[in-house]
């Protein structure tokens, strides 16, 4: 088996009857960053917990690095690292102690831990703060520490459950950099979940859109986005109409250009199947050769939000707020009954 | 088996590192027994002037009678909170982190129990030192004190185990606290920790006889007040049996609670 993760017909129904995961199939290649994108309550955490053996699957099979989690729990456990949604670092221990214990829980000897703790703490910019209590750490530092700890036993596959949940934009970007570095420098396979569209877009080689425990769509973010139409380039020309019209066939010849539609007053809309950002410079250099004047340009790319809308019928924010509403109502109901 | 102990050691190490870091808690465990000994010692000294009471207590020094009781009471009120660490670990996701590691599942409650036993041992030593400073003479000397320590730690295993078992079933610290508070005080006062069985009304004596504190306190008191005697064996034996039962039960409840 040459896949890092294989999930076959996975179902998970909690003992209270909640069908959190309703039969999903996917596989992840070695070295890939694979993302689960979906609103709160979609079943992302449940899927991770079943894959890494924290929950028993109701049905279906899971292979981690070729090991079946139920038949070879030890090997499967050793091959993966896990940073939970809750950021489970111990506040009342120092950063180093957190890492040290994590190493011991993975049965490493003192020498190995000493060496690797330094490596991972340096990698995540925490070496200087190693002897400080985690109590004094910011949310971003805790998250980094948690991920660093998950790497202590050099796992092949890293599971990150909502790695930037609740962090501010800058901190999120910093975490993204750490994650892409792991892929680039350590050839790590990374499975992450998120309900931030930008995050899935920025980080993942492939994305699965999950809603109500089912995978609705799965592909490269670019492919998903182009599946709903493609980029739209809006150009404004300042030449007389005849000259501009003579230029339009030339634009149509450019790779990926699907159609050119005139709007009004020298404004034209160009639909591109993908990579609109790469088409624009081509148009510009051709325009220069033909002495065509372009006074403004705008690129609108479909977002994963558009994709999400297409496959689930709601935007991710609507889905979340409506689910919050339902939860609130439920709590209200319970109070009323008492 | 070896892995179980190694894993438990590091689970315990985590708890103990945190324990030693909590200065206030450390000071409280020092101050509390001191206050108990001074207060109770003074309050009850009138009692021991009465030869009849002295005979009931088995000693003219109420402090000697009290010391084992205070050791167990202190342990009771600290070990019984062991469970809060499981509820907390569950809340912050640390429990999942432990369960996702290749450690033996049983090591989690066992390690936390060991930590409680070590804390119990440390508290006992502090109380014993304070007691000696206040004039208590242990009839069996240092070897006897060692046996007292062991019994005290075996006792803390019982409380920690019960607490951890309950904790693995409840969701919030508040629920756990409510359950603990419901049991802790009655457990203390329906034992012979502070008063001898002989002065108890019949109904209380009946309850005291099924209270595990009674069985731990009995040999500890013999070693403190009387001296070496075969009569310490039943108490130690029963405490050990309860230990085994509690351990097996705790492990069972915990493993059951974490396997969804
Ligand atoms: N321990 C549990 N017991 C019962 N239901 C649960 C449990 N954990 C999660 N759920 C339910 O399963 C569904 C999926 O939850 P989860 O996997 O946490 O979603 P996500 O991580 O995508 O937000 C939700 O409806 C949630 O309420
Ligand atoms: Mg989640």
mmCIF file of N, CA, C and O and ligand atoms in Angstrom, chain A residues 39-46 49 85 161-162 165 193 195, ligand 2:
data_model
loop_
_atom_site.group_PDB
_atom_site.id
_atom_site.type_symbol
_atom_site.label_atom_id
_atom_site.label_comp_id
_atom_site.label_asym_id
_atom_site.label_seq_id
_atom_site.Cartn_x
_atom_site.Cartn_y
_atom_site.Cartn_z
ATOM 1 N N UNK A 39 -18.254 23.185 8.234
ATOM 2 C CA UNK A 39 -18.663 23.995 9.380
ATOM 3 C C UNK A 39 -18.591 23.202 10.683
ATOM 4 O O UNK A 39 -18.382 21.989 10.668
ATOM 5 N N UNK A 40 -18.774 23.895 11.798
ATOM 6 C CA UNK A 40 -18.799 23.219 13.099
ATOM 7 C C UNK A 40 -19.862 22.130 13.100
ATOM 8 O O UNK A 40 -20.955 22.337 12.600
ATOM 9 N N UNK A 41 -19.486 20.985 13.635
ATOM 10 C CA UNK A 41 -20.458 19.902 13.741
ATOM 11 C C UNK A 41 -20.566 19.050 12.490
ATOM 12 O O UNK A 41 -21.402 18.165 12.400
ATOM 13 N N UNK A 42 -19.694 19.305 11.507
ATOM 14 C CA UNK A 42 -19.768 18.557 10.251
ATOM 15 C C UNK A 42 -19.268 17.126 10.408
ATOM 16 O O UNK A 42 -19.621 16.247 9.630
ATOM 17 N N UNK A 43 -18.433 16.902 11.424
ATOM 18 C CA UNK A 43 -17.887 15.567 11.645
ATOM 19 C C UNK A 43 -16.387 15.496 11.424
ATOM 20 O O UNK A 43 -15.818 14.402 11.308
ATOM 21 N N UNK A 44 -15.723 16.638 11.399
ATOM 22 C CA UNK A 44 -14.276 16.670 11.134
ATOM 23 C C UNK A 44 -13.481 16.045 12.278
ATOM 24 O O UNK A 44 -12.672 15.137 12.063
ATOM 25 N N UNK A 45 -13.729 16.527 13.489
ATOM 26 C CA UNK A 45 -12.977 15.995 14.638
ATOM 27 C C UNK A 45 -13.260 14.515 14.830
ATOM 28 O O UNK A 45 -12.354 13.727 15.128
ATOM 29 N N UNK A 46 -14.501 14.155 14.651
ATOM 30 C CA UNK A 46 -14.856 12.739 14.805
ATOM 31 C C UNK A 46 -14.050 11.892 13.824
ATOM 32 O O UNK A 46 -13.514 10.845 14.201
ATOM 33 N N UNK A 49 -10.524 11.544 15.014
ATOM 34 C CA UNK A 49 -10.409 10.691 16.200
ATOM 35 C C UNK A 49 -10.566 9.212 15.848
ATOM 36 O O UNK A 49 -9.944 8.359 16.478
ATOM 37 N N UNK A 85 -7.903 19.839 18.557
ATOM 38 C CA UNK A 85 -8.573 21.124 18.435
ATOM 39 C C UNK A 85 -8.431 21.961 19.706
ATOM 40 O O UNK A 85 -8.337 23.167 19.659
ATOM 41 N N UNK A 161 -6.069 19.187 14.071
ATOM 42 C CA UNK A 161 -7.500 19.469 14.108
ATOM 43 C C UNK A 161 -7.689 20.961 14.350
ATOM 44 O O UNK A 161 -7.400 21.456 15.432
ATOM 45 N N UNK A 162 -8.145 21.657 13.359
ATOM 46 C CA UNK A 162 -8.372 23.104 13.423
ATOM 47 C C UNK A 162 -7.152 23.825 13.996
ATOM 48 O O UNK A 162 -7.236 24.459 15.050
ATOM 49 N N UNK A 165 -7.703 27.647 14.951
ATOM 50 C CA UNK A 165 -8.993 28.036 15.521
ATOM 51 C C UNK A 165 -8.801 29.139 16.561
ATOM 52 O O UNK A 165 -8.019 28.998 17.492
ATOM 53 N N UNK A 193 -7.940 19.773 9.535
ATOM 54 C CA UNK A 193 -9.337 20.149 9.378
ATOM 55 C C UNK A 193 -9.433 21.645 9.606
ATOM 56 O O UNK A 193 -8.596 22.230 10.294
ATOM 57 N N UNK A 195 -12.457 25.185 9.388
ATOM 58 C CA UNK A 195 -13.684 25.737 8.825
ATOM 59 C C UNK A 195 -13.396 27.110 8.237
ATOM 60 O O UNK A 195 -14.296 27.878 7.962
HETATM 61 MG MG1 LIG C 2 -13.959 19.808 15.507
#
